[in-house]
Amino acid sequence: AFFWLVSLLLASLIWFISVHLSDREDAKLQYGLLIFGAAVSVLLQEAFRFAYFKLLKKADEGLALISEDGRSPISLRQMAYVSGLSFGIISGVFSVINILVDSIGPGIVGIHGDSPYYFITSAFLTMALVLLHTFWGVIFFDACEKRRYWCLGLVVATHLLTSGLTFLNPWYEASLVPIFIITLCMGLWAFVTAGGSFRNILKCLSCKQEDDSRVMMYSALQVPLED
Amino acid sequence: MITFMNNSDSEEEPCNERTSLMSAESPPVPSYQDGLQASEAGEAQAHRKRRTGGSCNPNNITDGEAPGTGVPVRESTSENEEEELTLKYGAKHVIMLFVPVTLCMIVVVATIKSVRFYTEKNGQLIYTPFSEDTPSVGQRLLNSVLNTIIMISVIVVMTVFLVLLYKYRCYKFIHGWLILSSLMLLFLFTYIYLGEVLKTYNVAMDYPTLFLIIWNFGAVGMICIHWKGPLQLQQAYLIMISALMALVFIKYLPEWSAWVILGAISIYDLMAVLCPKGPLRMLVETAQERNEPIFPALIYSSAMIWTVGMAKPDTAPRGPSQQTWDAAEDGRENHRSPSHAASQMSETSPAPTRAITSLEELEEEERGVKLGLGDFIFYSVLVGKAAATASGDWNTTLACFVAILIGLCLTLLLLAVFKKALPALPISITFGLVFYFSTDNLVRPFMDTLASHQLYI
């Protein structure tokens, strides 16, 4: 979350400077600068995700060194999930909290001719964004780990595409539906990347007892009981 | 006990003392000759005031008590194990501290957002005599800097006074001061707070009920804080009084002065804890020399370790030494009349690390980490001010919150690395201030413009 915030800070700094240096009155230029600012922000977010990956990798190595059995207590996949989730949460919260607060207060949605579905579509978009960040985190970390750079490029491209689709926004059919389709695809991709498969789902649903107790213990940050 | 540290100071001063992170463990014992010696050394070390939180105490002691094969071998393996345990417990401690800090901030932010009283300007404290109602920017800046200088010097004087009192063993004085402070906090401020909350929600309450509630709240609080009580209850009370103090600060400090004071306090904290002649450091060392637990009061501890069968007779018993340093009551101005009382608010200084000399059991027991209450207060002041004055509303508050927590994480990491008392304020407050100003001025227009077009990034 901290890393996402720093990336947002830098992106706003760039946007702010560019706005101040440009002509305030020209609406088209301002809109163009906004698009530019959003694109820069997306690129910075991904860059900071990469930086976070590097940091976690170092920490992972350190933890593995000092632990008893040579493995770190948290696997890289769990870290990827957590990192994606935290990016998603902070991004979603920043996008939606002011809207939520306004939605409590008295008012009429869309009284000036905007869409009356503003709140509900914001809610859906935020949900999609949170899920997307989580999936991107998993895919991104896995791609960095296995050095599949085309995956990285694809993640960045879909992020840009998603952000760009929101620019079509009052036309919700064109923006919401593709975004949800992208979310589903990313979800499937992340699931496969994390090692899931159809058989795993079946096994999970049939409630077979797995030998996963050690994973649970590690993920709860507990010291295994020493004898 | 050593109440003077926190009590005799003005609110600021105790804040300083409180603004240190204490470790609940003793530093690793270097000598492992044999079990007995190691355990004794461990005891002595446990009594040392550790300001950073961490816990490998039992580890040391258990290492020492294990029948030794070779001393060097044992030392190296124990060092490894210690490090590993430190890091493992480090993560746990971070989480153990996140929860109370978050709770305190939530209480403060919720109150600020709902109760009008704490955002109204109703006069200033006696410590910040210069008003900020001046027309020119330069004059305002100058006034706020002067206010800060006065506040910080009051704190310094109080801290030095406290250290002197402690050196000359005026325990009764400190004790009395502490009790007076906590009395004021628990009764008067709670009464004002409750009154304002009831006013906001338009709930009627008769005086007998009010008296009953406040009396019970205050009496149980005094017992929990100054004597014995369930750990959770004591933690809850400490969080509540920190929140109350933070609210008082938010209300009565003028705008710019508050930010400058926050910055100055973190610098002071850094110097007071790390410089060899710093008052807080001298306090720690004196307490270590005397083998006493330092400032059991006014330190939030996340776990209690009951010392069983203490070998040393002069080890202060745990229970009564749990003094909370409450800010010396200052006769804070009543919200009805802007008169300034001149009583001292003594802040509870960060309680010295608890004597973790649990020899027998408690190998894998909860080792606590201690954080001074002043840290709680100033973190909450920062987040509360962000909530009160930022026009970007919740984004700024959230950004400051994340920044402070990350700062706390980093401080705890440094604690695990350095294993000595560290100030908890500087990193967090720096991050918080940077994020506040940048989010308020840079991020807010960006996010607002994006949201108005319903764009997502």
XYZ file of C-alpha atoms in Angstrom, chain B:
457
model
C 7.466 4.839 41.370
C 9.098 6.719 38.770
C 6.294 8.866 37.961
C 8.115 12.008 37.616
C 9.315 11.305 34.235
C 5.954 11.506 32.851
C 4.068 13.303 35.448
C 6.227 16.190 36.157
C 6.449 17.139 32.609
C 4.055 19.169 30.855
C 2.132 17.308 28.361
C 4.910 17.718 25.973
C 7.520 16.362 28.149
C 5.925 13.172 28.993
C 5.335 12.873 25.365
C 8.984 12.780 24.876
C 9.523 10.147 27.316
C 6.640 8.389 26.004
C 7.854 8.631 22.548
C 10.220 5.868 22.695
C 9.852 2.375 21.707
C 10.883 -0.003 24.326
C 11.728 -3.525 23.830
C 10.373 -5.949 26.227
C 13.318 -8.158 26.005
C 16.704 -7.924 27.339
C 19.578 -7.776 24.993
C 21.234 -11.017 24.198
C 23.438 -12.134 26.958
C 26.979 -12.381 25.755
C 28.239 -14.769 28.315
C 27.058 -18.264 28.472
C 29.373 -19.751 30.977
C 26.898 -21.815 32.750
C 23.245 -21.872 33.273
C 23.119 -19.977 36.511
C 25.341 -17.170 35.438
C 23.564 -16.786 32.210
C 20.223 -16.621 33.872
C 21.421 -14.046 36.329
C 22.890 -11.987 33.589
C 19.674 -12.372 31.762
C 17.843 -11.055 34.755
C 20.061 -8.062 35.017
C 19.629 -7.382 31.399
C 15.962 -7.810 31.653
C 15.886 -5.039 34.117
C 17.635 -2.792 31.772
C 15.505 -0.316 30.165
C 15.254 -1.285 26.641
C 13.555 1.135 24.559
C 13.105 -0.881 21.573
C 10.658 -3.591 21.412
C 11.795 -7.003 20.697
C 11.822 -10.174 22.473
C 14.433 -12.687 22.788
C 14.660 -12.686 26.451
C 13.505 -16.118 27.215
C 15.636 -17.170 24.380
C 18.688 -15.861 26.096
C 17.752 -17.359 29.337
C 16.887 -20.679 27.923
C 20.054 -20.722 25.950
C 22.007 -19.997 29.027
C 20.342 -22.670 30.963
C 20.865 -25.395 28.485
C 23.644 -27.675 29.496
C 26.495 -26.449 27.456
C 28.532 -28.500 25.182
C 31.039 -25.949 24.094
C 30.669 -22.337 24.875
C 31.577 -20.973 21.444
C 29.345 -23.443 19.697
C 26.488 -22.563 21.926
C 27.117 -18.917 21.429
C 27.013 -19.096 17.683
C 23.944 -21.284 17.504
C 22.223 -19.216 20.110
C 23.025 -16.100 18.189
C 21.524 -17.580 15.077
C 18.503 -18.725 16.912
C 18.187 -15.377 18.548
C 18.285 -13.591 15.274
C 15.795 -15.911 13.796
C 13.511 -15.667 16.748
C 13.949 -11.918 16.749
C 12.840 -11.653 13.198
C 9.988 -14.043 13.663
C 8.795 -12.294 16.720
C 9.524 -9.002 15.118
C 6.729 -9.594 12.683
C 4.427 -10.550 15.502
C 5.326 -7.444 17.434
C 4.649 -5.242 14.498
C 1.174 -6.640 14.304
C 0.753 -6.419 18.061
C 1.495 -2.740 17.872
C -0.503 -2.041 14.741
C -3.758 -2.922 16.415
C -3.618 -0.476 19.330
C -2.188 2.328 17.227
C -4.930 1.784 14.666
C -7.589 1.672 17.359
C -6.393 4.898 18.879
C -6.395 6.594 15.507
C -9.844 5.270 14.692
C -11.234 6.655 17.929
C -9.643 10.033 17.304
C -10.720 10.263 13.672
C -14.257 9.114 14.459
C -14.568 11.727 17.169
C -13.147 14.475 15.021
C -15.451 13.698 12.167
C -18.590 13.522 14.225
C -18.219 15.782 17.243
C -18.043 19.422 16.239
C -16.496 20.512 19.493
C -13.027 19.282 18.764
C -12.673 21.235 15.577
C -13.920 24.531 16.952
C -11.384 27.106 17.933
C -11.905 28.000 21.533
C -8.761 29.588 22.715
C -5.303 28.289 23.106
C -3.141 26.656 25.663
C -0.881 28.607 27.861
C 2.049 26.960 26.172
C 1.234 28.480 22.834
C 0.623 32.090 23.667
C 1.092 33.532 20.222
C -2.036 33.663 18.207
C -2.159 32.747 14.572
C -4.816 35.175 13.571
C -2.388 37.506 11.932
C -2.956 38.744 8.404
C 0.448 38.151 6.968
C 1.970 34.794 6.258
C 5.367 35.701 7.631
C 3.941 36.844 10.923
C 1.921 33.678 11.221
C 4.941 31.542 10.538
C 6.963 33.444 13.087
C 4.246 33.019 15.695
C 4.026 29.325 15.130
C 7.776 28.925 15.398
C 7.779 30.884 18.636
C 4.974 28.743 19.972
C 6.959 25.680 19.121
C 10.056 26.975 20.828
C 8.105 27.668 23.988
C 6.450 24.271 23.940
C 9.652 22.375 23.325
C 11.538 24.269 25.994
C 8.795 23.495 28.473
C 9.169 19.866 27.561
C 12.917 19.942 27.907
C 12.716 21.608 31.300
C 10.207 19.084 32.464
C 12.215 16.172 31.242
C 15.338 17.392 32.945
C 13.382 18.021 36.117
C 12.041 14.524 35.890
C 15.453 13.006 35.433
C 16.739 14.945 38.405
C 13.848 13.815 40.556
C 14.482 10.289 39.523
C 18.176 10.570 40.248
C 17.491 11.841 43.738
C 14.855 9.197 44.311
C 11.897 11.431 44.995
C 9.557 8.616 44.227
C 6.678 9.786 46.353
C 6.537 13.068 44.557
C 6.444 11.381 41.225
C 3.927 8.902 42.413
C 1.597 11.595 43.620
C 1.953 13.574 40.463
C 1.198 10.577 38.378
C -1.925 9.765 40.286
C -3.106 13.327 40.042
C -2.560 13.330 36.311
C -4.404 10.151 35.691
C -7.222 11.276 37.943
C -7.670 14.364 35.866
C -7.520 12.545 32.606
C -9.845 9.819 33.618
C -12.464 11.953 35.232
C -12.456 15.482 33.928
C -11.590 14.845 30.320
C -13.888 11.889 30.085
C -16.672 14.018 31.468
C -16.072 16.687 28.863
C -15.779 14.129 26.098
C -18.940 12.343 27.112
C -20.764 15.629 27.372
C -19.804 16.626 23.871
C -20.664 13.268 22.380
C -24.071 13.323 24.027
C -24.629 16.823 22.726
C -23.739 15.777 19.210
C -26.162 12.914 19.148
C -28.789 14.783 21.093
C -29.076 12.156 23.779
C -30.367 13.239 27.132
C -28.759 11.920 30.237
C -29.486 12.804 33.817
C -26.783 13.658 36.273
C -27.065 10.591 38.542
C -26.545 8.260 35.589
C -23.694 10.372 34.355
C -22.097 10.361 37.759
C -22.422 6.616 38.014
C -20.916 6.012 34.603
C -18.030 8.364 35.016
C -17.290 7.239 38.528
C -17.136 3.612 37.511
C -15.114 4.323 34.411
C -12.621 6.446 36.309
C -12.268 4.181 39.313
C -11.731 1.061 37.259
C -9.297 2.979 35.115
C -7.246 4.107 38.075
C -7.089 0.588 39.406
C -6.201 -0.943 36.082
C -3.558 1.557 35.247
C -1.902 2.015 38.603
C -2.358 -1.357 40.119
C -3.378 -4.674 38.703
C -5.933 -5.501 36.157
C -6.633 -7.662 33.150
C -4.212 -6.894 30.382
C -6.851 -6.173 27.778
C -8.616 -3.752 30.050
C -5.426 -1.936 30.849
C -4.568 -1.684 27.186
C -8.033 -0.380 26.445
C -7.712 2.291 29.096
C -4.311 3.352 27.862
C -5.663 3.659 24.349
C -8.575 5.724 25.581
C -6.484 8.156 27.548
C -4.102 8.535 24.632
C -7.036 9.315 22.403
C -8.374 11.853 24.896
C -5.014 13.587 25.131
C -4.659 13.639 21.366
C -8.109 15.196 21.056
C -7.179 17.888 23.518
C -4.067 18.648 21.516
C -5.958 18.771 18.261
C -8.439 21.169 19.711
C -6.146 23.565 21.427
C -3.106 23.776 19.218
C -3.379 26.329 16.457
C -2.970 25.117 12.899
C 0.539 25.826 11.858
C 1.916 25.492 15.360
C 0.652 21.947 15.474
C 2.595 20.923 12.406
C 5.764 22.668 13.470
C 5.451 21.171 16.948
C 5.068 17.706 15.483
C 8.235 18.161 13.493
C 10.143 19.634 16.395
C 9.028 16.917 18.791
C 10.300 14.189 16.567
C 13.666 15.899 16.300
C 13.753 16.335 20.049
C 12.811 12.725 20.541
C 15.629 11.645 18.290
C 18.116 13.690 20.258
C 16.812 12.878 23.696
C 16.996 9.168 23.159
C 20.150 8.821 21.163
C 22.518 11.513 22.402
C 24.743 10.441 25.263
C 23.673 13.363 27.406
C 20.053 13.211 26.421
C 17.669 13.218 29.355
C 15.818 10.144 28.273
C 18.972 8.222 27.749
C 20.233 9.223 31.167
C 16.976 8.052 32.598
C 17.431 4.692 30.972
C 20.946 4.360 32.193
C 20.111 5.370 35.727
C 17.360 2.843 35.849
C 19.701 0.238 34.516
C 22.265 1.012 37.148
C 19.702 0.633 39.829
C 18.283 -2.457 38.233
C 14.829 -1.083 38.397
C 12.146 -1.197 35.854
C 11.815 2.194 34.428
C 8.524 3.917 34.191
C 6.150 1.101 34.398
C 3.459 3.580 33.800
C 2.567 5.232 30.628
C 3.889 2.570 28.455
C 1.677 0.474 26.381
C 2.794 -3.082 26.565
C 1.359 -5.682 24.359
C 1.901 -8.595 26.644
C 2.369 -9.194 30.259
C 4.995 -11.490 31.490
C 4.469 -12.511 35.009
C 7.746 -12.854 36.701
C 7.798 -15.973 38.707
C 10.298 -16.493 41.435
C 12.485 -13.524 40.979
C 15.910 -14.235 42.301
C 16.868 -10.680 42.926
C 15.261 -9.104 45.970
C 15.377 -5.588 44.696
C 13.458 -6.297 41.638
C 10.497 -4.081 41.761
C 7.338 -6.046 41.905
C 5.387 -5.906 38.809
C 2.004 -4.916 39.938
C 2.503 -1.643 41.720
C 5.136 -0.594 39.319
C 2.571 -0.376 36.639
C 2.212 3.283 36.820
C 0.758 5.062 33.999
C 2.165 8.329 33.511
C -0.587 10.488 32.873
C 0.047 13.817 31.711
C 0.328 16.046 34.579
C -2.957 17.597 34.707
C -2.759 20.859 33.404
C -5.681 22.772 34.211
C -6.595 22.666 30.676
C -8.882 25.337 29.827
C -12.376 24.375 30.215
C -14.176 24.350 27.009
C -16.599 26.832 28.395
C -14.145 29.473 29.309
C -10.922 30.168 27.575
C -9.005 30.589 30.757
C -5.706 28.935 30.900
C -4.880 26.873 33.841
C -1.324 26.348 34.586
C -1.246 22.890 35.894
C 1.172 20.592 34.378
C 0.093 17.783 32.312
C 2.497 15.134 32.902
C 2.592 12.689 30.234
C 3.281 9.231 31.114
C 6.681 8.540 29.990
C 7.345 5.447 28.150
C 7.416 2.766 30.635
C 10.685 1.115 30.878
C 10.829 -2.277 29.579
C 9.235 -4.606 31.856
C 11.569 -6.724 33.774
C 11.278 -9.768 31.774
C 12.809 -12.162 34.049
C 10.435 -14.924 33.694
C 12.852 -17.601 34.358
C 10.897 -20.702 34.767
C 8.197 -21.010 32.231
C 7.516 -18.585 29.513
C 9.919 -19.846 26.985
C 7.674 -19.284 24.110
C 5.375 -16.998 25.988
C 4.127 -13.837 24.567
C 6.888 -11.428 24.638
C 5.554 -8.038 24.542
C 6.814 -4.975 22.919
C 6.394 -1.645 24.527
C 5.537 1.624 22.987
C 5.364 4.840 24.885
C 2.008 6.521 25.174
C 3.435 9.745 23.831
C 3.937 7.997 20.550
C 0.307 6.997 20.478
C -0.693 10.531 21.221
C 1.387 12.180 18.562
C 0.486 9.675 15.893
C -3.154 10.282 16.656
C -2.612 14.036 16.647
C -1.174 13.821 13.169
C -3.943 11.670 11.792
C -6.603 13.645 13.626
C -5.310 16.940 12.294
C -5.273 15.431 8.819
C -8.877 14.410 9.268
C -9.882 17.762 10.693
C -8.208 20.150 8.359
C -7.597 18.424 5.076
C -9.940 19.384 2.354
C -9.269 16.169 0.523
C -11.029 14.468 3.350
C -10.493 10.802 3.666
C -7.718 10.315 1.168
C -5.350 12.422 3.183
C -6.303 10.735 6.418
C -5.745 7.312 4.909
C -2.435 8.301 3.402
C -1.186 9.607 6.739
C -2.404 6.471 8.450
C -0.511 4.215 6.051
C 2.574 6.401 6.322
C 2.591 6.247 10.110
C 2.158 2.497 10.170
C 4.971 1.997 7.711
C 7.160 4.279 9.824
C 6.344 2.164 12.854
C 7.279 -0.958 10.906
C 10.610 0.503 9.965
C 11.282 1.583 13.513
C 10.576 -1.901 14.770
C 12.871 -3.294 12.128
C 15.630 -0.989 13.301
C 14.851 -2.077 16.816
C 15.387 -5.675 15.893
C 18.666 -4.740 14.262
C 20.076 -2.414 16.888
C 18.529 -3.905 19.991
C 18.518 -0.785 22.036
C 16.130 1.965 22.874
C 15.008 3.818 19.839
C 12.773 6.812 19.390
C 9.563 5.828 17.728
C 8.509 9.250 16.584
C 10.938 10.503 13.957
C 10.440 8.114 11.081
C 6.682 7.867 11.414
C 6.109 11.555 11.887
C 8.373 12.413 8.967
C 6.522 10.043 6.685
C 3.223 11.295 8.023
C 4.048 14.937 7.479
C 5.424 14.342 3.984
C 2.372 12.359 3.015
C -0.023 14.841 4.553
C 1.293 17.845 2.712
C 1.854 16.072 -0.556
C -1.503 14.322 -0.544
C -3.358 17.434 0.395
C -1.758 19.594 -2.253
C -0.823 17.249 -5.068
C -2.841 14.081 -4.964
C -6.146 15.617 -4.026
C -6.681 17.737 -7.136
C -5.544 14.833 -9.278
C -7.935 12.345 -7.693
C -10.761 14.855 -7.674
C -10.382 15.550 -11.349
C -10.215 11.853 -12.100
C -13.271 11.132 -10.006
C -15.290 13.855 -11.611
C -14.807 12.135 -14.958
C -15.149 8.734 -13.313
C -11.731 7.682 -14.460
C -9.807 4.999 -12.727
C -6.100 4.536 -12.686
